[in-house]
Amino acid sequence: MAAPRSCALWGYCGRGWSRVMRGCRLPGLRSSWPGSLLSARLLSQEKRATETHFGFETVSEEEKGGKVYQVFESVAKKYDVMNDMMSLGIHRVWKDLLLWRMHPFPGTQLLDVAGGTGDIAFRFLSYIQAQHRRKQKRQLRAQQNLSWEEIAQKYQSEEDSLSGSHVVVCDINKEMLKIGRKKACAQGYKTGLAWVLGDAEELPFDDDKFDVYTIAFGIRNVTHIDRALEEAHRVLKPGGRFLCLEFSQVTNPLVSRLYDLYSFQVIPVMGEVIAKDWKSYQYLVESIRQFPAQEEFKEMIEDAGFQKVTYESLTSGIVAIHSGFKL
Amino acid sequence: MGSFHPLRAASQGTGLLYPEHIPTSLLQKVLLTAGSAGMALYNPYRHDMVAVLGETTGCRALRVLRDQMKRDSEGAQILQERPRISLSTLDLDKLRSLPEGSLGREYLRFLDVNRVSPDTRAPTRFVDDEELAYVIQRYREVHDMLHTLLGMPTNILGEIVVKWFEAVQTGLPMCILGALFGPIRLSAQHLQVLVSELVPWAVQNGRRAPCVLNLYYERRWEQPLKALREELGITDPPVHIKA
């Protein structure tokens, strides 16, 4: 009885009931425990299981979704400005790196979850368009003895610069999507985009639909991360790639102290002064601390069924790009 | 789990001195002071930034004010009973029915003419003492009364004059900063009037009048404004400023 007991004890230490259940596949485990002890333990575990964290606060799971929604509703208008100010513009580099890791080719079907204001989606479209332009240039260089008019005509041809590439931006928050659509109009992205209101834990898409699934700075706000990962696995085509850009744990102790100081002392103040909202930015920095570290998150991704899961830490571990494949 | 989140462990209301309280470290107060001062100058419509500046810098002045209130009988009553001026506590119909020239009627007229409401005042958040938090809240709510007493509208010129009066009366750094830096955005003509006539008048009246936070305004609605002005030693403004 030693093995099942230690396995169950590990579960009772609060590591997560679902993980215990998945880990202890020994037959007859549940029936071998004295009934009353198990039911008493089950009750207390259940009560704890319906509570979760909202930053450093403890809230019920039903509450968390609503509270996160309110946070993003209130920050939506100043989201991009605050991102620039808080990360001193570095978030742009992180997002660019995500695209370079993705290296999409024309025809890719991308699903960008929690994509709200469209940063990843617009970069994707630009990337594809840049690729197309490079291809056009190469073709023209290969052809000789063309007149100026012919060259100009080639560039102006109505050829679809996206060649079938498409990105669906999915977000649970209407305000963020609104801002995203406004930006799309302002920056001139008209084709190849779709905006869908949806929950990462229950995506409104069929199975096996997308080539790439990305979620940038969104997954830590999801109440049940494992469900979001399972949904990601479901909607990806076989051979599809999962990419996640998210804040992670800093390993270097000096950087960690500076990062903590900056996060907790400066960012809420910035939120108050620029966006008139201390509490949302307090939640933001706390939610970063609550998110699992690189290795743990890698294991969660593997649990959802992804293979060849790797991660790359950026900026001393402040953010990490996790990648996995559905094979 | 992040050693620099001093009092955020105060979730669920523990460690908070009053419901809206956000505990802040010294560094955060310094940053808030700088940030709010800068933002208030950059965007004068950010009244909330002026409020935050008052909260982060007002520690000493608020204590002096609170002690002044304690020494006065009416002020001590206010500290005890903690009255609030808001649309929910005011009886607007009763105020409207009061005779012309009374404090209540003139206050209501001031609200109507300038299209302001007593409810637009943000709650105190960054003061780390519950009684002082009330004192600054009271000061904010009394600000409109001062407009009425001094006969100043809520345009930028009127606000600066009231700030000068408050700076002399309360000694709050935010009032002093507002009084000194507010005129930056004034036209030359207004600046001239301000410096030559309005500021000396405001300063004189501020010095002469007893502490305006010691008045239980809610009990003086029927008092004629003229009589109240005489009681406080406030003379008529030298220049009439249009709203």
Coordinates of C-alpha atoms in Angstrom, one line a residue:
Chain A
M1 CA 0.0 0.0 0.0
A2 CA 3.0 2.2 0.2
A3 CA 3.0 3.5 -3.4
P4 CA -0.7 4.5 -3.6
R5 CA -0.5 6.1 -0.1
S6 CA 2.4 8.4 -1.0
C7 CA 0.8 9.2 -4.3
A8 CA -2.4 10.2 -2.6
L9 CA -0.6 12.1 0.1
W10 CA 1.2 14.2 -2.6
G11 CA -2.2 15.0 -3.9
Y12 CA -3.5 16.1 -0.5
C13 CA -0.6 18.5 -0.3
G14 CA -2.5 20.7 -2.6
R15 CA -0.6 20.1 -5.8
G16 CA -3.8 19.8 -7.7
W17 CA -6.5 17.2 -7.4
S18 CA -6.7 16.6 -11.2
R19 CA -3.0 15.8 -11.4
V20 CA -3.3 13.3 -8.7
M21 CA -6.2 11.6 -10.4
R22 CA -4.3 11.5 -13.6
G23 CA -1.1 10.3 -12.0
C24 CA -2.6 7.5 -9.9
R25 CA -3.7 5.2 -12.5
L26 CA -3.3 2.2 -10.2
P27 CA -6.5 0.1 -10.3
G28 CA -8.7 -0.1 -7.3
L29 CA -6.9 2.8 -5.6
R30 CA -10.1 4.6 -4.7
S31 CA -11.9 1.5 -3.4
S32 CA -9.0 0.4 -1.2
W33 CA -9.2 3.5 1.1
P34 CA -11.6 3.4 4.0
G35 CA -14.7 5.1 2.7
S36 CA -15.4 7.7 5.3
L37 CA -11.8 8.9 5.4
L38 CA -11.8 9.4 1.6
S39 CA -15.1 11.1 1.5
A40 CA -14.1 13.5 4.3
R41 CA -10.8 14.2 2.5
L42 CA -12.7 14.6 -0.8
L43 CA -15.0 17.2 0.7
S44 CA -12.2 19.4 2.0
Q45 CA -10.3 19.0 -1.2
E46 CA -13.3 20.0 -3.2
K47 CA -13.8 23.2 -1.2
R48 CA -10.2 24.1 -1.8
A49 CA -10.4 23.1 -5.4
T50 CA -13.1 25.6 -6.3
E51 CA -11.0 28.5 -5.0
T52 CA -8.2 30.0 -7.1
H53 CA -5.9 33.0 -7.1
F54 CA -6.6 36.4 -8.5
G55 CA -3.2 38.0 -8.1
F56 CA -2.4 37.5 -4.5
E57 CA -6.1 37.4 -3.5
T58 CA -8.0 34.2 -3.2
V59 CA -11.3 34.1 -5.0
S60 CA -13.7 31.4 -6.1
E61 CA -13.3 30.1 -9.6
E62 CA -16.6 31.6 -10.8
E63 CA -15.5 35.0 -9.6
K64 CA -12.1 35.0 -11.3
G65 CA -13.4 35.1 -14.8
G66 CA -15.6 38.1 -14.1
K67 CA -12.9 39.9 -12.2
V68 CA -10.4 39.4 -15.0
Y69 CA -13.0 40.6 -17.5
Q70 CA -13.4 43.8 -15.5
V71 CA -9.6 44.3 -15.4
F72 CA -9.3 44.1 -19.1
E73 CA -12.4 46.1 -19.8
S74 CA -10.9 49.0 -17.8
V75 CA -7.4 48.8 -19.2
A76 CA -8.4 48.3 -22.9
K77 CA -8.2 51.9 -24.0
K78 CA -4.7 52.4 -22.5
Y79 CA -3.5 48.9 -23.0
D80 CA -1.0 49.6 -25.7
V81 CA 0.4 52.8 -24.2
M82 CA 0.8 51.1 -20.9
N83 CA 2.5 48.1 -22.5
D84 CA 5.1 50.5 -24.0
M85 CA 5.6 52.4 -20.8
M86 CA 5.8 49.4 -18.5
S87 CA 8.2 47.3 -20.7
L88 CA 10.0 50.4 -22.1
G89 CA 9.0 49.2 -25.5
I90 CA 10.7 45.8 -25.1
H91 CA 7.3 44.0 -25.5
R92 CA 7.6 44.8 -29.2
V93 CA 10.8 42.9 -29.4
W94 CA 9.3 39.9 -27.6
K95 CA 6.4 39.8 -30.0
D96 CA 8.7 40.1 -33.0
L97 CA 10.7 37.2 -31.7
L98 CA 7.6 35.1 -31.4
L99 CA 6.9 35.7 -35.0
W100 CA 10.4 34.8 -36.0
R101 CA 10.2 31.6 -34.1
M102 CA 6.9 30.9 -35.8
H103 CA 8.3 31.6 -39.2
P104 CA 4.9 31.3 -40.9
F105 CA 4.7 30.6 -44.6
P106 CA 2.0 31.9 -47.0
G107 CA -1.1 29.9 -46.5
T108 CA -0.8 29.5 -42.8
Q109 CA -4.0 29.5 -40.8
L110 CA -3.3 31.2 -37.5
L111 CA -5.4 31.3 -34.4
D112 CA -4.4 34.0 -32.0
V113 CA -6.2 33.5 -28.7
A114 CA -6.4 36.3 -26.1
G115 CA -5.3 38.4 -29.0
G116 CA -7.4 41.4 -28.1
T117 CA -5.7 44.4 -29.5
G118 CA -4.2 42.5 -32.4
D119 CA -0.4 42.8 -31.9
I120 CA 0.4 39.3 -32.9
A121 CA -2.2 39.2 -35.7
F122 CA -0.8 42.4 -37.3
R123 CA 2.7 41.2 -37.1
F124 CA 1.7 37.9 -38.7
L125 CA 0.1 39.7 -41.6
S126 CA 3.1 42.0 -42.0
Y127 CA 5.5 39.0 -41.9
I128 CA 3.6 37.2 -44.7
Q129 CA 3.3 40.4 -46.8
A130 CA 7.1 41.0 -46.4
Q131 CA 7.8 37.4 -47.4
H132 CA 5.5 37.9 -50.5
R133 CA 7.3 41.1 -51.4
R134 CA 10.7 39.4 -51.1
K135 CA 9.5 36.6 -53.3
Q136 CA 8.3 39.1 -55.9
K137 CA 11.6 40.9 -55.9
R138 CA 13.4 37.6 -56.4
Q139 CA 11.2 36.6 -59.3
L140 CA 11.7 39.9 -61.0
R141 CA 15.5 39.8 -60.5
A142 CA 15.5 36.4 -62.1
Q143 CA 13.8 37.6 -65.2
Q144 CA 15.8 39.7 -67.6
N145 CA 15.1 42.3 -70.2
L146 CA 11.9 43.6 -68.7
S147 CA 10.8 47.1 -69.5
W148 CA 10.0 49.6 -66.7
E149 CA 6.3 49.3 -67.4
E150 CA 6.3 45.6 -67.2
I151 CA 8.1 45.7 -63.8
A152 CA 5.7 48.3 -62.5
Q153 CA 2.8 46.2 -63.7
K154 CA 4.1 43.1 -61.8
Y155 CA 4.2 45.0 -58.6
Q156 CA 0.8 46.5 -59.0
S157 CA -0.9 43.3 -60.0
E158 CA -3.9 42.3 -57.9
E159 CA -2.1 39.1 -56.8
D160 CA -3.2 38.2 -53.3
S161 CA -0.3 39.2 -51.2
L162 CA -1.4 36.9 -48.4
S163 CA -1.9 33.8 -50.7
G164 CA -4.5 32.3 -48.5
S165 CA -2.9 33.1 -45.1
H166 CA -5.5 33.9 -42.5
V167 CA -5.6 34.9 -38.9
V168 CA -8.5 34.6 -36.5
V169 CA -8.2 36.8 -33.4
C170 CA -10.1 35.3 -30.5
D171 CA -10.6 37.1 -27.2
I172 CA -13.1 36.8 -24.4
N173 CA -13.3 40.6 -23.9
K174 CA -15.4 42.8 -26.1
E175 CA -13.5 46.0 -25.3
M176 CA -10.2 44.6 -26.2
L177 CA -11.6 43.3 -29.6
K178 CA -13.1 46.7 -30.2
I179 CA -9.7 48.4 -29.8
G180 CA -8.1 45.7 -32.0
R181 CA -10.6 46.4 -34.8
K182 CA -10.1 50.1 -34.6
K183 CA -6.3 49.6 -34.8
A184 CA -6.8 47.3 -37.8
C185 CA -8.7 50.0 -39.7
A186 CA -6.2 52.6 -38.7
Q187 CA -3.2 50.6 -39.7
G188 CA -4.7 49.4 -43.0
Y189 CA -5.1 45.7 -42.3
K190 CA -8.2 44.8 -44.2
T191 CA -8.0 41.3 -45.5
G192 CA -7.0 38.0 -43.9
L193 CA -8.4 38.9 -40.4
A194 CA -11.3 37.7 -38.5
W195 CA -12.4 38.8 -35.0
V196 CA -14.2 36.3 -32.8
L197 CA -15.5 36.6 -29.3
G198 CA -14.7 33.4 -27.4
D199 CA -13.4 31.7 -24.3
A200 CA -10.0 30.1 -24.4
E201 CA -11.4 27.2 -22.3
E202 CA -14.1 26.5 -24.8
L203 CA -13.1 27.7 -28.2
P204 CA -15.9 28.1 -30.8
F205 CA -14.1 26.2 -33.5
D206 CA -14.1 22.7 -34.9
D207 CA -11.4 20.2 -34.4
D208 CA -8.3 20.2 -36.5
K209 CA -8.7 23.6 -38.0
F210 CA -5.5 25.7 -37.5
D211 CA -1.9 25.4 -38.4
V212 CA -0.6 27.6 -35.6
Y213 CA -2.1 28.5 -32.2
T214 CA -0.6 31.4 -30.4
I215 CA -1.4 33.0 -27.0
A216 CA 0.6 36.0 -26.1
F217 CA 0.4 37.3 -22.5
G218 CA -3.1 35.8 -22.2
I219 CA -2.8 32.3 -20.7
R220 CA -2.0 33.4 -17.2
N221 CA -5.4 35.2 -17.0
V222 CA -7.3 32.0 -17.8
T223 CA -9.0 30.3 -14.8
H224 CA -8.2 26.8 -16.0
I225 CA -5.0 26.7 -17.9
D226 CA -5.2 23.0 -18.5
R227 CA -8.5 23.3 -20.2
A228 CA -7.1 26.1 -22.4
L229 CA -4.2 23.8 -23.4
E230 CA -6.5 21.0 -24.2
E231 CA -8.6 23.2 -26.4
A232 CA -5.5 24.4 -28.1
H233 CA -4.6 20.8 -28.8
R234 CA -8.1 20.1 -30.1
V235 CA -8.3 22.9 -32.6
L236 CA -4.9 22.4 -34.1
K237 CA -4.4 20.3 -37.2
P238 CA -2.1 17.3 -36.8
G239 CA 1.4 18.7 -37.3
G240 CA 0.1 22.1 -36.0
R241 CA 2.2 24.2 -33.6
F242 CA 1.4 25.7 -30.2
L243 CA 3.2 28.8 -29.3
C244 CA 2.9 30.7 -26.0
L245 CA 4.6 33.9 -25.1
E246 CA 4.2 34.6 -21.4
F247 CA 5.8 36.1 -18.4
S248 CA 7.9 33.5 -16.5
Q249 CA 10.2 33.2 -13.6
V250 CA 13.6 35.0 -13.5
T251 CA 16.5 32.8 -12.4
N252 CA 19.2 35.4 -11.9
P253 CA 18.8 36.7 -8.3
L254 CA 20.0 40.2 -9.0
V255 CA 17.8 40.6 -12.0
S256 CA 15.0 39.1 -9.9
R257 CA 15.3 41.6 -7.1
L258 CA 15.4 44.5 -9.6
Y259 CA 12.4 43.1 -11.5
D260 CA 10.4 42.7 -8.3
L261 CA 11.2 46.2 -7.2
Y262 CA 10.2 47.6 -10.5
S263 CA 7.1 45.4 -10.8
F264 CA 5.6 46.2 -7.3
Q265 CA 6.9 49.7 -6.8
V266 CA 6.8 51.3 -10.1
I267 CA 4.1 49.6 -12.2
P268 CA 1.0 50.3 -10.1
V269 CA 2.1 53.9 -9.8
M270 CA 2.4 54.1 -13.6
G271 CA -1.0 52.5 -13.8
E272 CA -2.5 55.2 -11.5
V273 CA -0.8 58.1 -13.2
I274 CA -1.3 57.1 -16.8
A275 CA -4.4 55.0 -16.8
K276 CA -6.1 56.1 -13.5
D277 CA -6.1 52.5 -12.4
W278 CA -3.9 51.2 -9.7
K279 CA -5.7 48.0 -9.0
S280 CA -5.7 46.5 -12.5
Y281 CA -1.9 46.9 -12.7
Q282 CA -1.5 45.5 -9.2
Y283 CA -3.4 42.5 -10.4
L284 CA -1.2 42.3 -13.5
V285 CA 2.1 42.1 -11.5
E286 CA 0.7 39.7 -9.0
S287 CA -0.7 37.4 -11.7
I288 CA 2.8 37.2 -13.2
R289 CA 4.1 35.9 -9.9
Q290 CA 1.4 33.3 -9.7
F291 CA 2.1 31.8 -13.1
P292 CA 4.1 28.5 -13.1
A293 CA 7.8 28.6 -14.0
Q294 CA 9.2 27.5 -17.3
E295 CA 9.7 23.7 -16.5
E296 CA 6.3 23.4 -14.8
F297 CA 4.5 25.0 -17.6
K298 CA 6.3 22.8 -20.1
E299 CA 5.0 19.8 -18.2
M300 CA 1.5 21.2 -18.3
I301 CA 1.8 21.6 -22.1
E302 CA 3.0 18.0 -22.4
D303 CA 0.0 16.8 -20.2
A304 CA -2.3 18.3 -22.8
G305 CA -0.9 16.1 -25.4
F306 CA 1.7 18.2 -27.1
Q307 CA 5.0 16.8 -28.1
K308 CA 8.5 18.1 -28.7
V309 CA 7.8 20.8 -26.1
T310 CA 10.6 23.3 -25.7
Y311 CA 10.9 26.7 -24.2
E312 CA 13.2 29.7 -24.7
S313 CA 13.7 32.3 -21.9
L314 CA 14.0 35.9 -23.0
T315 CA 15.4 38.8 -21.0
S316 CA 16.8 36.7 -18.2
G317 CA 13.5 34.8 -17.9
I318 CA 11.2 37.7 -17.6
V319 CA 9.3 36.1 -20.5
A320 CA 9.5 32.8 -22.1
I321 CA 8.3 31.3 -25.4
H322 CA 7.0 27.8 -25.1
S323 CA 6.5 25.7 -28.2
G324 CA 4.8 22.3 -28.8
F325 CA 3.5 20.3 -31.6
K326 CA 0.4 18.2 -32.1
L327 CA 1.8 15.0 -33.7
Chain B
M1 CA 6.8 35.5 -3.6
G2 CA 8.2 39.0 -4.2
S3 CA 9.5 40.7 -1.2
F4 CA 8.6 44.2 -2.4
H5 CA 4.9 44.0 -2.2
P6 CA 4.7 45.4 1.3
L7 CA 1.1 45.5 2.2
R8 CA -0.5 43.8 -0.7
A9 CA -0.7 40.8 1.6
A10 CA -3.5 42.9 2.8
S11 CA -6.0 41.3 0.5
Q12 CA -9.5 40.6 1.6
G13 CA -9.5 43.8 3.7
T14 CA -7.1 42.9 6.4
G15 CA -4.5 45.6 7.0
L16 CA -6.6 48.2 5.3
L17 CA -7.4 51.2 7.5
Y18 CA -10.5 52.1 5.6
P19 CA -12.4 50.5 2.7
E20 CA -10.7 52.4 -0.2
H21 CA -7.2 52.3 1.4
I22 CA -4.2 51.3 -0.8
P23 CA -1.2 50.9 1.4
T24 CA 1.9 52.3 -0.2
S25 CA 5.6 52.3 0.6
L26 CA 7.8 55.4 0.8
L27 CA 9.2 54.8 -2.7
Q28 CA 5.8 54.4 -4.1
K29 CA 4.7 57.7 -2.5
V30 CA 7.7 59.5 -3.9
L31 CA 7.0 58.1 -7.4
L32 CA 3.3 59.0 -7.1
T33 CA 4.1 62.5 -6.0
A34 CA 6.4 63.0 -9.0
G35 CA 4.1 61.3 -11.4
S36 CA 0.9 63.0 -10.3
A37 CA 2.6 66.4 -10.3
G38 CA 3.9 65.9 -13.8
M39 CA 0.6 64.5 -15.1
A40 CA -1.4 67.3 -13.5
L41 CA 0.7 69.9 -15.2
Y42 CA 0.7 68.1 -18.5
N43 CA -3.1 67.5 -18.5
P44 CA -5.0 70.0 -16.3
Y45 CA -8.2 68.0 -16.7
R46 CA -6.7 65.2 -14.5
H47 CA -8.2 66.4 -11.3
D48 CA -7.6 63.0 -9.8
M49 CA -3.9 63.6 -10.1
V50 CA -4.2 66.8 -8.0
A51 CA -6.1 64.7 -5.4
V52 CA -3.4 62.0 -5.4
L53 CA -0.7 64.7 -5.0
G54 CA -2.5 66.1 -2.0
E55 CA -2.7 62.7 -0.4
T56 CA 0.9 61.7 -0.8
T57 CA 2.3 65.1 0.3
G58 CA -0.2 66.2 2.9
C59 CA 0.9 64.1 5.9
R60 CA 2.2 66.9 8.1
A61 CA -0.3 69.5 7.1
L62 CA -3.2 67.1 7.7
R63 CA -2.0 66.4 11.2
V64 CA -1.8 70.1 12.0
L65 CA -5.3 70.6 10.5
R66 CA -6.7 67.7 12.5
D67 CA -5.3 69.1 15.7
Q68 CA -6.8 72.5 14.9
M69 CA -10.1 70.9 14.4
K70 CA -9.8 69.0 17.7
R71 CA -9.2 72.2 19.5
D72 CA -12.3 73.9 18.2
S73 CA -15.7 72.8 19.5
E74 CA -17.5 72.7 16.1
G75 CA -14.4 71.1 14.5
A76 CA -14.3 68.4 17.2
Q77 CA -17.9 67.6 16.5
I78 CA -17.2 67.2 12.8
L79 CA -14.4 64.8 13.6
Q80 CA -16.6 62.8 15.7
E81 CA -19.7 62.7 13.6
R82 CA -17.9 62.5 10.2
P83 CA -20.5 64.2 8.0
R84 CA -20.2 63.8 4.3
I85 CA -21.4 66.2 1.6
S86 CA -22.7 64.2 -1.4
L87 CA -25.8 64.1 -3.4
S88 CA -27.1 61.3 -1.3
T89 CA -26.7 63.2 2.0
L90 CA -27.9 66.5 0.7
D91 CA -31.6 67.3 0.6
L92 CA -31.7 69.3 -2.6
D93 CA -35.3 70.2 -2.5
K94 CA -34.9 71.7 1.0
L95 CA -31.9 73.6 -0.1
R96 CA -33.8 75.0 -3.1
S97 CA -36.6 76.2 -0.9
L98 CA -34.3 78.2 1.4
P99 CA -34.4 82.0 1.1
E100 CA -32.2 83.8 -1.4
G101 CA -28.8 84.8 0.0
S102 CA -28.7 81.9 2.4
L103 CA -25.7 79.6 2.3
G104 CA -27.7 76.6 1.1
R105 CA -29.4 78.4 -1.7
E106 CA -26.2 80.0 -2.9
Y107 CA -24.3 76.7 -2.7
L108 CA -27.0 75.1 -4.9
R109 CA -26.8 78.0 -7.3
F110 CA -23.1 77.6 -7.5
L111 CA -23.5 73.9 -8.3
D112 CA -26.0 74.7 -11.0
V113 CA -24.2 77.6 -12.6
N114 CA -20.9 75.8 -12.8
R115 CA -22.5 72.5 -13.6
V116 CA -20.6 70.6 -11.0
S117 CA -21.7 67.9 -8.5
P118 CA -20.4 67.1 -5.1
D119 CA -20.1 63.5 -6.1
T120 CA -17.2 63.9 -8.5
R121 CA -14.7 63.9 -5.6
A122 CA -12.6 60.7 -5.6
P123 CA -12.3 58.9 -2.3
T124 CA -9.0 59.0 -0.4
R125 CA -6.7 56.1 -1.0
F126 CA -3.1 56.8 -0.2
V127 CA -3.3 58.3 3.3
D128 CA -2.1 55.9 5.9
D129 CA -4.2 57.1 8.8
E130 CA -7.9 56.7 9.0
E131 CA -8.7 60.0 10.7
L132 CA -6.4 62.0 8.4
A133 CA -8.1 60.3 5.5
Y134 CA -11.4 61.7 6.7
V135 CA -9.8 65.2 7.2
I136 CA -8.6 65.3 3.6
Q137 CA -11.9 64.0 2.3
R138 CA -13.7 66.8 4.3
Y139 CA -11.3 69.3 2.9
R140 CA -12.2 68.2 -0.6
E141 CA -15.9 68.3 0.1
V142 CA -15.6 71.8 1.7
H143 CA -13.7 73.0 -1.4
D144 CA -17.0 73.8 -3.2
M145 CA -18.2 75.7 -0.1
L146 CA -15.1 77.8 -0.4
H147 CA -16.0 78.6 -4.0
T148 CA -19.4 79.8 -2.7
L149 CA -17.9 81.8 0.2
L150 CA -15.3 83.5 -2.0
G151 CA -17.6 83.9 -4.9
M152 CA -15.2 82.3 -7.3
P153 CA -16.3 80.2 -10.4
T154 CA -14.8 76.9 -11.3
N155 CA -12.7 78.1 -14.3
I156 CA -9.0 78.1 -14.0
L157 CA -8.7 81.6 -12.7
G158 CA -11.3 81.0 -9.9
E159 CA -9.6 77.7 -9.0
I160 CA -6.2 79.4 -8.6
V161 CA -7.7 82.0 -6.3
V162 CA -9.3 79.4 -4.2
K163 CA -6.0 77.5 -4.1
W164 CA -4.2 80.5 -2.8
F165 CA -6.8 80.9 0.0
E166 CA -6.6 77.2 0.8
A167 CA -2.8 77.3 0.7
V168 CA -2.7 80.0 3.4
Q169 CA -5.5 78.3 5.4
T170 CA -4.4 74.6 5.3
G171 CA -0.7 74.7 4.4
L172 CA -1.2 71.6 2.3
P173 CA 1.8 71.2 -0.1
M174 CA -0.6 70.4 -2.9
C175 CA -2.4 73.7 -2.5
I176 CA 0.9 75.6 -2.4
L177 CA 2.1 73.8 -5.5
G178 CA -1.2 74.4 -7.3
A179 CA -1.2 78.1 -6.3
L180 CA 2.4 78.5 -7.6
F181 CA 2.2 76.5 -10.7
G182 CA -1.4 76.9 -11.7
P183 CA -0.8 80.3 -13.2
I184 CA 1.6 78.9 -15.8
R185 CA -1.4 78.2 -18.0
L186 CA -3.0 81.6 -17.7
S187 CA -3.1 84.3 -20.3
A188 CA -1.1 87.5 -19.6
Q189 CA -4.2 89.5 -18.9
H190 CA -5.5 87.1 -16.4
L191 CA -2.1 86.8 -14.8
Q192 CA -2.0 90.5 -14.3
V193 CA -5.3 90.6 -12.6
L194 CA -4.4 87.6 -10.5
V195 CA -1.1 89.0 -9.2
S196 CA -2.2 92.5 -8.7
E197 CA -5.5 92.1 -7.0
L198 CA -6.9 88.6 -6.5
V199 CA -3.9 87.0 -4.8
P200 CA -3.4 89.7 -2.2
W201 CA -7.1 89.6 -1.5
A202 CA -7.1 85.8 -1.1
V203 CA -4.1 85.8 1.1
Q204 CA -5.4 88.5 3.3
N205 CA -8.7 86.7 3.8
G206 CA -7.0 83.4 4.3
R207 CA -4.9 84.8 7.1
R208 CA -7.8 86.6 8.7
A209 CA -10.4 83.8 8.6
P210 CA -10.4 81.0 11.2
C211 CA -9.9 77.5 10.0
V212 CA -12.7 76.9 7.4
L213 CA -12.7 73.1 8.2
N214 CA -14.1 74.0 11.6
L215 CA -17.5 75.0 10.2
Y216 CA -20.3 72.5 10.3
Y217 CA -21.8 73.6 7.0
E218 CA -24.5 71.1 7.2
R219 CA -26.0 72.9 10.2
R220 CA -25.6 76.4 8.6
W221 CA -27.6 76.0 5.4
E222 CA -30.1 78.7 6.6
Q223 CA -27.5 81.2 7.7
P224 CA -27.3 84.1 5.3
L225 CA -24.2 84.1 3.2
K226 CA -23.4 87.7 4.0
A227 CA -23.5 87.0 7.8
L228 CA -21.3 84.0 7.4
R229 CA -18.8 86.0 5.4
E230 CA -18.8 88.6 8.1
E231 CA -18.2 86.0 10.7
L232 CA -15.2 84.7 8.9
G233 CA -13.9 88.1 7.9
I234 CA -14.2 87.5 4.2
T235 CA -14.6 90.6 2.1
D236 CA -16.1 90.8 -1.4
P237 CA -13.7 90.0 -4.2
P238 CA -12.1 93.0 -5.8
V239 CA -12.9 91.8 -9.3
H240 CA -15.9 89.9 -10.4
I241 CA -15.0 86.8 -12.4
K242 CA -17.5 85.4 -14.8
A243 CA -18.2 81.7 -14.7

